[in-house]
mmCIF file of C-alpha atoms and ligand atoms in Angstrom:
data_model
loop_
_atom_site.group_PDB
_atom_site.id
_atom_site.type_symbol
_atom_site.label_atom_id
_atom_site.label_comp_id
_atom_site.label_asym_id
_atom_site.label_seq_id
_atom_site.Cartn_x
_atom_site.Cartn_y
_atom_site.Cartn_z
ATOM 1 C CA UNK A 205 -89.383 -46.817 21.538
ATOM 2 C CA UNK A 206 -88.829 -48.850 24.745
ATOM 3 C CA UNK A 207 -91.032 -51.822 25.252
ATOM 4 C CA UNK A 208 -93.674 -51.446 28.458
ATOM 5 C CA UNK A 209 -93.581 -54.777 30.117
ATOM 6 C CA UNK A 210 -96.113 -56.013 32.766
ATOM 7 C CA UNK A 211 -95.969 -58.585 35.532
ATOM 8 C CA UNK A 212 -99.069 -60.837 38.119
ATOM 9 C CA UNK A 213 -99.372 -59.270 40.949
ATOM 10 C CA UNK A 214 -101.092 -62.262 42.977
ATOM 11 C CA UNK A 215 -102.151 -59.934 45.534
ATOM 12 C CA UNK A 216 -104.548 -57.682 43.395
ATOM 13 C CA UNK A 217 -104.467 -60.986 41.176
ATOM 14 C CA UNK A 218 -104.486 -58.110 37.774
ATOM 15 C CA UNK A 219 -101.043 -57.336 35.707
ATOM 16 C CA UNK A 220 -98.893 -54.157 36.757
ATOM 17 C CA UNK A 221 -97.276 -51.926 34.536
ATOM 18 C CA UNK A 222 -93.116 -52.548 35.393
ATOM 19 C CA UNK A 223 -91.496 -49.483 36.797
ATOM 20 C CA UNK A 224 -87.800 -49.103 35.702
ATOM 21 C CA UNK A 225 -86.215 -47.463 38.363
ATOM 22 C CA UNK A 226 -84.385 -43.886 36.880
ATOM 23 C CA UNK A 227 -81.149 -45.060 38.891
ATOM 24 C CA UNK A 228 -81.109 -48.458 36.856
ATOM 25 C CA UNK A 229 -81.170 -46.523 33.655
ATOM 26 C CA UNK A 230 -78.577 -44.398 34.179
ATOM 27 C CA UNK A 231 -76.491 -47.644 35.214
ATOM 28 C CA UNK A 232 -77.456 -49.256 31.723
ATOM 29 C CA UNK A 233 -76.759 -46.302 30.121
ATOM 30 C CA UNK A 234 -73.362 -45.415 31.617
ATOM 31 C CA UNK A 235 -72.484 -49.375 30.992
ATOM 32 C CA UNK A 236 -73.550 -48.871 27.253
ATOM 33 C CA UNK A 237 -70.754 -45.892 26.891
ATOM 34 C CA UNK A 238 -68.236 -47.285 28.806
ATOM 35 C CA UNK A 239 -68.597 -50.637 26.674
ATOM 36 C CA UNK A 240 -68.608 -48.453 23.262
ATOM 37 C CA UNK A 241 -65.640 -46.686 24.312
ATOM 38 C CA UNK A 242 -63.441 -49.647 25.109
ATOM 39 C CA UNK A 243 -64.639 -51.040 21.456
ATOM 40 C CA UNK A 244 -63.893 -47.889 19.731
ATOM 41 C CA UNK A 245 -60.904 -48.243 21.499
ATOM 42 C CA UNK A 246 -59.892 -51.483 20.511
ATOM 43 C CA UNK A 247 -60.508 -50.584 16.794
ATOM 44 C CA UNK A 248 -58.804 -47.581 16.721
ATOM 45 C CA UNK A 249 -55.810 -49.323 18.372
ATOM 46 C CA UNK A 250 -55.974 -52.206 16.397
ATOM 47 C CA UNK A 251 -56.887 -50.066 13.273
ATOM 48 C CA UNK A 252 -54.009 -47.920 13.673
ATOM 49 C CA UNK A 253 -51.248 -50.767 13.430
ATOM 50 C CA UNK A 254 -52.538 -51.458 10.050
ATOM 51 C CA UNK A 255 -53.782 -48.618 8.066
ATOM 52 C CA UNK A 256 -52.304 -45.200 7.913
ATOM 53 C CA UNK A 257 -53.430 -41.916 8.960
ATOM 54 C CA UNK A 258 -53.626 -38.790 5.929
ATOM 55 C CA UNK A 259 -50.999 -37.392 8.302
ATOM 56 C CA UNK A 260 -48.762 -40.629 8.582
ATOM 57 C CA UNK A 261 -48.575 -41.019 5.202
ATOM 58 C CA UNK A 262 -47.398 -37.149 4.702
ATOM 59 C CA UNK A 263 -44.826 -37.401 7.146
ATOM 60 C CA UNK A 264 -43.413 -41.055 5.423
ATOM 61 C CA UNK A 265 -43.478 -39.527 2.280
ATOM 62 C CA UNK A 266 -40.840 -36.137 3.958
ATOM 63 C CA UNK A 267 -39.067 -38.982 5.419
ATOM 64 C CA UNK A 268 -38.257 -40.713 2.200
ATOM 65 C CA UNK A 269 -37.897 -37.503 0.530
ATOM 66 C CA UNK A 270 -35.354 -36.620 2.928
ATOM 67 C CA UNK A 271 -33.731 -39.957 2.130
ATOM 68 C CA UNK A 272 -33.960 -39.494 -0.859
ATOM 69 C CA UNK A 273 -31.996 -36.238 -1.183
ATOM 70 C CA UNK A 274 -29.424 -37.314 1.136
ATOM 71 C CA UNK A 275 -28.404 -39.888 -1.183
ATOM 72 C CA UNK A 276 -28.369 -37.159 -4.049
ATOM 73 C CA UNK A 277 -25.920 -35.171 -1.850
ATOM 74 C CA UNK A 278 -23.653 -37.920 -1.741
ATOM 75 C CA UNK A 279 -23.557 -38.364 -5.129
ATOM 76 C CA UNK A 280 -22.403 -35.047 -5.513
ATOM 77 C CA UNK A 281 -20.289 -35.803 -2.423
ATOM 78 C CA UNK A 282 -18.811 -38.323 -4.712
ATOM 79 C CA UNK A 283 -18.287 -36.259 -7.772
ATOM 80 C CA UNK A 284 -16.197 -33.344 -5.457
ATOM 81 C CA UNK A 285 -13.936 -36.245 -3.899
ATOM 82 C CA UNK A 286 -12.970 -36.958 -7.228
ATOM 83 C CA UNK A 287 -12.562 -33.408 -8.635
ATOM 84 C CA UNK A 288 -10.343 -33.134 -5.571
ATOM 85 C CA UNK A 289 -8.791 -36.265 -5.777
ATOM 86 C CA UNK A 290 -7.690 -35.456 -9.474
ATOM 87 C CA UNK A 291 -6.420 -31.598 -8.090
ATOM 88 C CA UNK A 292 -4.384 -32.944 -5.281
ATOM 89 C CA UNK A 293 -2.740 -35.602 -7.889
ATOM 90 C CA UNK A 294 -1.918 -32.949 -10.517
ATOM 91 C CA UNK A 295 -0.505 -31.006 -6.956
ATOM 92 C CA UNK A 296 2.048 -34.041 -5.870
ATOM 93 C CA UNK A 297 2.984 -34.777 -9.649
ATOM 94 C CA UNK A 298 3.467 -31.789 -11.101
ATOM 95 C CA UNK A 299 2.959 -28.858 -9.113
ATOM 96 C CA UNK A 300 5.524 -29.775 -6.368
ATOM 97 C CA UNK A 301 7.497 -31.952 -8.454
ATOM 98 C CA UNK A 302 8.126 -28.775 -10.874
ATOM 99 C CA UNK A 303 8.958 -26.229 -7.757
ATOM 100 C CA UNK A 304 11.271 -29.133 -5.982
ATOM 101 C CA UNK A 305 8.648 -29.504 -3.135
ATOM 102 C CA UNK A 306 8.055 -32.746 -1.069
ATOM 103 C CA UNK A 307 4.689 -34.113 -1.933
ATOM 104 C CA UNK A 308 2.535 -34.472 0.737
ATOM 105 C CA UNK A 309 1.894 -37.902 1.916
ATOM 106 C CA UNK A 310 -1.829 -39.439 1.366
ATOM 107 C CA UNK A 311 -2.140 -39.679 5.019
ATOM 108 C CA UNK A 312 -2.060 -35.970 5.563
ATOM 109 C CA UNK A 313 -4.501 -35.511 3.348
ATOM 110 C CA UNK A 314 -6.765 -38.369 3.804
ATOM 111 C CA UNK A 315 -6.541 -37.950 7.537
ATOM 112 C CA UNK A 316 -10.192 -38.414 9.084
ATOM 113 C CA UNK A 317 -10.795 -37.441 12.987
ATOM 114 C CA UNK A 318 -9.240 -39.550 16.284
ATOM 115 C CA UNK A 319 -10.484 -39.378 19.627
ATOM 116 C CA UNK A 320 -13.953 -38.121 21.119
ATOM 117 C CA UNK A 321 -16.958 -39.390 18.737
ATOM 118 C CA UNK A 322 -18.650 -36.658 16.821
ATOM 119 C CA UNK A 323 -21.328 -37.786 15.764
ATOM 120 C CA UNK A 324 -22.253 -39.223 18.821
ATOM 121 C CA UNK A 325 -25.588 -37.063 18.921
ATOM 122 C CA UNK A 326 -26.731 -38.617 15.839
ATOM 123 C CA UNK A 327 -26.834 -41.845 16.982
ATOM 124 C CA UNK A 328 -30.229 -43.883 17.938
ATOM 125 C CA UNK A 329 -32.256 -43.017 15.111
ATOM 126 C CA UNK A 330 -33.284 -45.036 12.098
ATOM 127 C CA UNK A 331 -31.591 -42.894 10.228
ATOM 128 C CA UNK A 332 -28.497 -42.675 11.855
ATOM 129 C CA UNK A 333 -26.541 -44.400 9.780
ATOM 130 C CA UNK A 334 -27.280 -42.430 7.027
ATOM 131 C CA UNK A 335 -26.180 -39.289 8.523
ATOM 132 C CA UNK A 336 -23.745 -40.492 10.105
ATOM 133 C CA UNK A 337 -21.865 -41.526 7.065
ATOM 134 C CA UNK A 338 -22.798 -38.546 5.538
ATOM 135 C CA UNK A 339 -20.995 -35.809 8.382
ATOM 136 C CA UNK A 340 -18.112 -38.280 8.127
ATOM 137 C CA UNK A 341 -17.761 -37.580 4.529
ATOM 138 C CA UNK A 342 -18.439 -34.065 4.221
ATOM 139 C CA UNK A 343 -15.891 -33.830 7.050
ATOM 140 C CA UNK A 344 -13.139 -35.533 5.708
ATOM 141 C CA UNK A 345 -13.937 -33.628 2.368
ATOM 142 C CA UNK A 346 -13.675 -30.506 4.146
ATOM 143 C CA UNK A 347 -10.523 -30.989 5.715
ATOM 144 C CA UNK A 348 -9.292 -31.894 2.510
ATOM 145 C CA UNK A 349 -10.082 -28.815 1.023
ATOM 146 C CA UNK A 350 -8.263 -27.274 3.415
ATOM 147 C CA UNK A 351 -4.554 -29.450 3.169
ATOM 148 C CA UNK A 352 -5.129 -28.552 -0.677
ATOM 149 C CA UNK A 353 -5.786 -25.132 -0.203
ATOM 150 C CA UNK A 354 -2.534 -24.568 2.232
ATOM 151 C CA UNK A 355 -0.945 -26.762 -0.248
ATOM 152 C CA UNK A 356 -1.465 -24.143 -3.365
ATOM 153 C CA UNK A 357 -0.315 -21.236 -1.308
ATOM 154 C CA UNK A 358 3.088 -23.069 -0.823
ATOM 155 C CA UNK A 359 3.191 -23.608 -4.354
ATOM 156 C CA UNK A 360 2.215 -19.738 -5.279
ATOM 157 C CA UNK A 361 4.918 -18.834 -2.806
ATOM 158 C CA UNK A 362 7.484 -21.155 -4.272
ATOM 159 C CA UNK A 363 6.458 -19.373 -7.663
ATOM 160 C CA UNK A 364 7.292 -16.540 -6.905
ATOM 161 C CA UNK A 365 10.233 -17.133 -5.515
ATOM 162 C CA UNK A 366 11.160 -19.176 -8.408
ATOM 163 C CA UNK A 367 10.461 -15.902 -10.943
ATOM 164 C CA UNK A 368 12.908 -14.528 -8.894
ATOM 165 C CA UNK A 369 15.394 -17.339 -9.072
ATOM 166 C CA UNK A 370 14.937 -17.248 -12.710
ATOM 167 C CA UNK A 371 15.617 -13.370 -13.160
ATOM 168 C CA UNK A 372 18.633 -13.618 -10.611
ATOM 169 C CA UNK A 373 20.751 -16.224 -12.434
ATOM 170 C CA UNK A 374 23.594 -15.180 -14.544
ATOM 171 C CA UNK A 375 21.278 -16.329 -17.446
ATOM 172 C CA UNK A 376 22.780 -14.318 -20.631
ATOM 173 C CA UNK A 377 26.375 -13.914 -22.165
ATOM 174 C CA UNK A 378 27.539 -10.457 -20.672
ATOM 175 C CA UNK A 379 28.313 -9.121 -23.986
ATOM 176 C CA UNK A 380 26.666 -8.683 -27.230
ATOM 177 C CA UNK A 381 27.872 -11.751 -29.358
ATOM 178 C CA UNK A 382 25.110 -12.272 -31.998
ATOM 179 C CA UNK A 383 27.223 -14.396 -34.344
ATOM 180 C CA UNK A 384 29.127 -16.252 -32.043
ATOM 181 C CA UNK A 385 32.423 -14.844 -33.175
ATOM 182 C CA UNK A 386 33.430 -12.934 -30.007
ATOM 183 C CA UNK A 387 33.657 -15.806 -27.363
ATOM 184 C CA UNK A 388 37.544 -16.709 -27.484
ATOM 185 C CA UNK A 389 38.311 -18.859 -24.709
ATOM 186 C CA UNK A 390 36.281 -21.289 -22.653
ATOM 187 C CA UNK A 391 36.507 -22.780 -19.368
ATOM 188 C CA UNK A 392 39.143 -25.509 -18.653
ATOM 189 C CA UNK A 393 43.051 -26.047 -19.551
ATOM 190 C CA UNK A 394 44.076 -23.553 -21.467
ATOM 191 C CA UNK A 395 47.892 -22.344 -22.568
ATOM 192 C CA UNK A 396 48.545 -19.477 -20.336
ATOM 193 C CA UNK A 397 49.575 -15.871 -22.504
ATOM 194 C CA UNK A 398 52.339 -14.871 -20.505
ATOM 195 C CA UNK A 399 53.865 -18.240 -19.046
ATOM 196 C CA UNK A 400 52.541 -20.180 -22.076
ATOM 197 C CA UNK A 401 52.283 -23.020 -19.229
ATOM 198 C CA UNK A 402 48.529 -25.412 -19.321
ATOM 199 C CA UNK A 403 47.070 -24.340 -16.589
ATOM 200 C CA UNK A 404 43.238 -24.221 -15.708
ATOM 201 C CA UNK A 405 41.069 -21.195 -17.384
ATOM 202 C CA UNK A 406 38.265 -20.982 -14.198
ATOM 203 C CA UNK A 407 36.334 -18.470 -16.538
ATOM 204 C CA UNK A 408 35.570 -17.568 -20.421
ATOM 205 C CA UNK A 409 36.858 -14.827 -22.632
ATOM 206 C CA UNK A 410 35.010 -12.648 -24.940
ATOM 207 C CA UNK A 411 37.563 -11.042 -26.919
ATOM 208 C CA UNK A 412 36.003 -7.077 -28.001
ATOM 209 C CA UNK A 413 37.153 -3.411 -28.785
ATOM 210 C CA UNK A 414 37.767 -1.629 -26.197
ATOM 211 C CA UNK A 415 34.729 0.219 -25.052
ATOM 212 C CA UNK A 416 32.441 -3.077 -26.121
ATOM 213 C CA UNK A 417 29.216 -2.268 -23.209
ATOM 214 C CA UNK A 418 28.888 -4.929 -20.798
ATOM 215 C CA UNK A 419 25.850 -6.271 -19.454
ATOM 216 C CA UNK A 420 24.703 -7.771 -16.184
ATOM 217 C CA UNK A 421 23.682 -11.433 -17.004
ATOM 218 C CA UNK A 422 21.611 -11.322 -14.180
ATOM 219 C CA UNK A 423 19.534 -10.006 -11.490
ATOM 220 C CA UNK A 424 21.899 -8.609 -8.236
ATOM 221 C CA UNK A 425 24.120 -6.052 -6.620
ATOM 222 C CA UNK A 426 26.907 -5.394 -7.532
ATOM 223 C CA UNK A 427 29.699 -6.422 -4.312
ATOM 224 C CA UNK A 428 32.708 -4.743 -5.776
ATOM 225 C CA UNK A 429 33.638 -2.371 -8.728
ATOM 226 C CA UNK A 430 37.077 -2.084 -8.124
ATOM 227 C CA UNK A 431 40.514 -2.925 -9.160
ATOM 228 C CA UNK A 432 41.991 -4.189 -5.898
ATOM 229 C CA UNK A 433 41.932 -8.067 -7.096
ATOM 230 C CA UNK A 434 45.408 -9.128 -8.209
ATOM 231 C CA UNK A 435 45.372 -9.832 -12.265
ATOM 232 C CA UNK A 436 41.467 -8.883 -13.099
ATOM 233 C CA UNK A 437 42.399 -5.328 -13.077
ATOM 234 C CA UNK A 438 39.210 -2.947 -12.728
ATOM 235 C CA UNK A 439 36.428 -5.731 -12.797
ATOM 236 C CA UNK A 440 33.165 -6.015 -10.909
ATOM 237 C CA UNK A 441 31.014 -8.550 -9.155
ATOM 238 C CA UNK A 442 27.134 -8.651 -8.630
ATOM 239 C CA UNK A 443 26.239 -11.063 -5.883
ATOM 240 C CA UNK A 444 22.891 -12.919 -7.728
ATOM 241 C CA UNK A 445 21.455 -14.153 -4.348
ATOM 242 C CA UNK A 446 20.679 -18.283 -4.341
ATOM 243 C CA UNK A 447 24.827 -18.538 -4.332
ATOM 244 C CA UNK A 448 25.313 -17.085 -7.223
ATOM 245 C CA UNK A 449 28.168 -14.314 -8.422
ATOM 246 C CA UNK A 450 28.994 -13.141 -11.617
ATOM 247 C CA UNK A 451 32.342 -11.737 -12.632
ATOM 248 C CA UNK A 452 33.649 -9.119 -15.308
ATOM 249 C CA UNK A 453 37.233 -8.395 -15.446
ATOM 250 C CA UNK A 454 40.025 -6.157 -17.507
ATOM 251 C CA UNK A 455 37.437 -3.672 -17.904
ATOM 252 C CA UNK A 456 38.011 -0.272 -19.432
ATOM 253 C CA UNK A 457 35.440 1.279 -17.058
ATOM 254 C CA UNK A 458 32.605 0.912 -14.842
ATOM 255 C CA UNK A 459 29.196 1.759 -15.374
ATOM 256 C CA UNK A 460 27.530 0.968 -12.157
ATOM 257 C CA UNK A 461 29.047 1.749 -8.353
ATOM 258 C CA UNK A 462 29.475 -1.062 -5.620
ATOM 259 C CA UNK A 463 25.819 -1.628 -3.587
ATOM 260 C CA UNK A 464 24.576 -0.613 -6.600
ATOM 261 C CA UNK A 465 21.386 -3.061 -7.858
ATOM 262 C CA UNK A 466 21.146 -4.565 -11.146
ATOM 263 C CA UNK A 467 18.676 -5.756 -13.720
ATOM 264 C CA UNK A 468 19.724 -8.397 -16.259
ATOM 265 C CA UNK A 469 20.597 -6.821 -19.505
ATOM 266 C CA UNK A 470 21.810 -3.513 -17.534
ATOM 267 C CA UNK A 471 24.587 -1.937 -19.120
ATOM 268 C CA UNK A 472 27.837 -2.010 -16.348
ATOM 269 C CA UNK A 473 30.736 -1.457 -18.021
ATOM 270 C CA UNK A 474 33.285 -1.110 -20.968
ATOM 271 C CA UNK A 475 35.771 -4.173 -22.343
ATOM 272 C CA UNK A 476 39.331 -2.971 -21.526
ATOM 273 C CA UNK A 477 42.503 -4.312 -21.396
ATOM 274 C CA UNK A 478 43.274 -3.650 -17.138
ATOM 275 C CA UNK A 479 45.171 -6.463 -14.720
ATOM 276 C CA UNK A 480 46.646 -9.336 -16.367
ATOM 277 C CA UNK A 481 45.551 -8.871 -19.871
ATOM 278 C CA UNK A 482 46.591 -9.856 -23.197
ATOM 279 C CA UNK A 483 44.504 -7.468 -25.179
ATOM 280 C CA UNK A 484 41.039 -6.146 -25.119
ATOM 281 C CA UNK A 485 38.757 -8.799 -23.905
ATOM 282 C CA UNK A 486 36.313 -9.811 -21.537
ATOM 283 C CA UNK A 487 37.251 -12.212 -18.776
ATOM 284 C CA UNK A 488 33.754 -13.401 -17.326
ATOM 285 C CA UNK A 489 33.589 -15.962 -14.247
ATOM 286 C CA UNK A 490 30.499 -17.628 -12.450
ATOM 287 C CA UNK A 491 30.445 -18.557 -9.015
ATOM 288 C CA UNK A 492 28.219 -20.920 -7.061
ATOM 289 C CA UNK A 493 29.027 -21.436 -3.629
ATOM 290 C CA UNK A 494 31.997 -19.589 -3.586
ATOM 291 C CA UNK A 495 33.217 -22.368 -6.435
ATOM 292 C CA UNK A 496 33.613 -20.975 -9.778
ATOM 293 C CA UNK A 497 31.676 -22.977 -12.424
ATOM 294 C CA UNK A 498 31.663 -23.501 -16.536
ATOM 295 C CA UNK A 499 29.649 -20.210 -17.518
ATOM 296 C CA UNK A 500 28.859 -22.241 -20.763
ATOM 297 C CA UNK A 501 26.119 -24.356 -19.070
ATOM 298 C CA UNK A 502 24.129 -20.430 -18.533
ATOM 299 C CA UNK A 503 23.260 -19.138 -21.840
ATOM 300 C CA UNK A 504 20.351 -21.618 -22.307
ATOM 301 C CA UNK A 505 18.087 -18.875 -21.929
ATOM 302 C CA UNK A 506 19.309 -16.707 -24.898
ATOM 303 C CA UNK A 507 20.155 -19.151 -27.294
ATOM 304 C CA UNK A 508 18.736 -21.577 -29.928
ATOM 305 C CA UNK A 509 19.893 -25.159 -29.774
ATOM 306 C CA UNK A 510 22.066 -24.591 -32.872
ATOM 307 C CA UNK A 511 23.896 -21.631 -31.371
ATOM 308 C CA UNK A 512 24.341 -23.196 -28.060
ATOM 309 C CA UNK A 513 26.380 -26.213 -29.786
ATOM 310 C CA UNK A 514 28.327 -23.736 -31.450
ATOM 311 C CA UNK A 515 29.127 -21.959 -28.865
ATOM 312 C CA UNK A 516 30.234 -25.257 -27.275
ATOM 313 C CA UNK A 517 32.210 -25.905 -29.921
ATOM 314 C CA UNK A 518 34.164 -22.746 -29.565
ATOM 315 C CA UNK A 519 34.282 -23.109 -25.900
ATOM 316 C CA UNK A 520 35.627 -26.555 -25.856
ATOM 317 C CA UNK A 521 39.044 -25.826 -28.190
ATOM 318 C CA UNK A 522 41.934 -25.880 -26.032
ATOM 319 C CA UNK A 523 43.184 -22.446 -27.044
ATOM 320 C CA UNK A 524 45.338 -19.512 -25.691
ATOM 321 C CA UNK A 525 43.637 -18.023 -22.952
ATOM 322 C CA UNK A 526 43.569 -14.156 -22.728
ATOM 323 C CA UNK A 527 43.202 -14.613 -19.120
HETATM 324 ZN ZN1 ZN B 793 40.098 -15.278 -19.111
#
């Protein structure tokens, strides 16, 4: 309720009810808002520095969240570099050490990103950093993945062609000598039948019946099944791939036809007494490289320690060839 104030008015000498004028009200009135509003102003302003909103507080509380689970991810970052870290050490030290391989150098596989920056659009944020590091890592892991994974198919390849190798050489004796008893004649000087000169023996006999089977001692295709080879009379050769031939001569007969492809184990022919022979016996050469090599160092595969030094034994007497 406004106060009615009077003033003297000499003239009529009695007191006069003031008149506010409506103009100067609405002047008081509009000076009263604008005032309020510049104080609300202030507070709010002020306010606002120091005390958070229900919706500021919901947003800091994503934003932490969100830090939150970024360091989680790079924990588990973490955990996959090692995991990979531990698969691309078993890869240089045994996997490509085993198949011959070169390992691939930790620069290859550590290699992170030259030139243009990447990440450039996540710069200028508080939590640049952050993410920053983060891409970087995920990156590198990434790429890592990848070396490793190009690295395995190598190895798979070199697998497989290593089951191959392993099937192709001349890895069993190419006839059936259970006890040991039929090997007569290794590789090295030996007194010649006919001459009765030492000369070198480039191969090792198995002496048999005639009509023993002969096998294949290894995967191939057989290059010749002939006699036209001065001295090994009807004999035959199976080209093994890698370098590697096999040779079976003074045979009785053939069991396989030239071009002809072999398993290990197949039966090709018959022990006979053909080309420069002394009697029934198998005369059985390796070649790698076109060099012919000590067959003894091939039967591994098919024997037992015991039987292998045995074998040896036999192998190593300076005998009488059969040739
Ligand atoms: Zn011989």
């Amino acid at each position: 309720m406004s106060k009615v104030k009077y003033y003297y008015d000499p003239d009529t000498l009695s007191y006069r009810k003031i008149q506010r004028k409506k103009r100067t009200t609405f002047k008081y009135a509009f000076f009263f808002i604008l005032g309020t509003a510049f104080f609300a102003f202030i507070f709010v302003f002020i306010g606002s520095q120091y005390v958070e909103s229900p919706k500021e507080r919901a947003l800091k509380r994503e934003l932490q969240n969100t830090q939150l689970q970024f360091e989680l991810l790079n924990k588990k970052m973490e955990h996959a570099e090692t995991v990979l870290a531990n698969v691309a050490e078993r890869d240089n030290n045994i996997y490509r050490v085993y198949f011959e391989a070169n390992p691939i150098p930790e620069e290859q596989r550590r290699a992170g990103f030259g030139g243009i920056n990447r990440y450039k659009s996540l710069e200028g944020f508080d939590n640049s950093k952050l993410i920053i590091e983060s891409n970087k890592r995920l990156d590198i892991l990434q790429k890592q993945i990848v070396v490793q994974s190009k690295s395995l198919d190598e190895i798979t390849k070199l697998a497989e062609d290593k089951e191959k190798l392993l099937a192709a050489i001349p890895a069993i004796q190419p006839v059936n000598n259970k006890d040991l008893t039929r090997m007569a004649s290794g590789y090295g000087m030996r007194t010649d039948p006919f001459t009765k000169v030492r000369k070198m023996h480039r191969g090792m006999d198995f002496s048999a019946p005639r009509g023993t089977p002969v096998y294949a001692s290894g995967d191939g295709i057989v290059t010749r099944a002939d006699s036209r080879s001065t001295g090994y009379g009807n004999h035959i050769r199976i080209d093994h791939g890698y370098g590697y031939v096999s040779l079976y001569a003074h045979l009785y007969k053939y069991n396989v036809r030239k071009n002809q492809k072999v398993k290990r184990g197949d039966l090709i022919g018959f022990v006979g007494s053909t080309g420069r022979s002394q009697g029934p016996h198998l005369h059985y050469e390796i070649f790698k490289d076109d060099e012919r090599i000590n067959p003894i160092n091939f039967y591994y595969g098919s024997l037992t320690a015991e039987e292998f030094n045995k074998l040896l034994e036999h192998a190593s007497l300076e005998n009488q060839s059969l040739d």
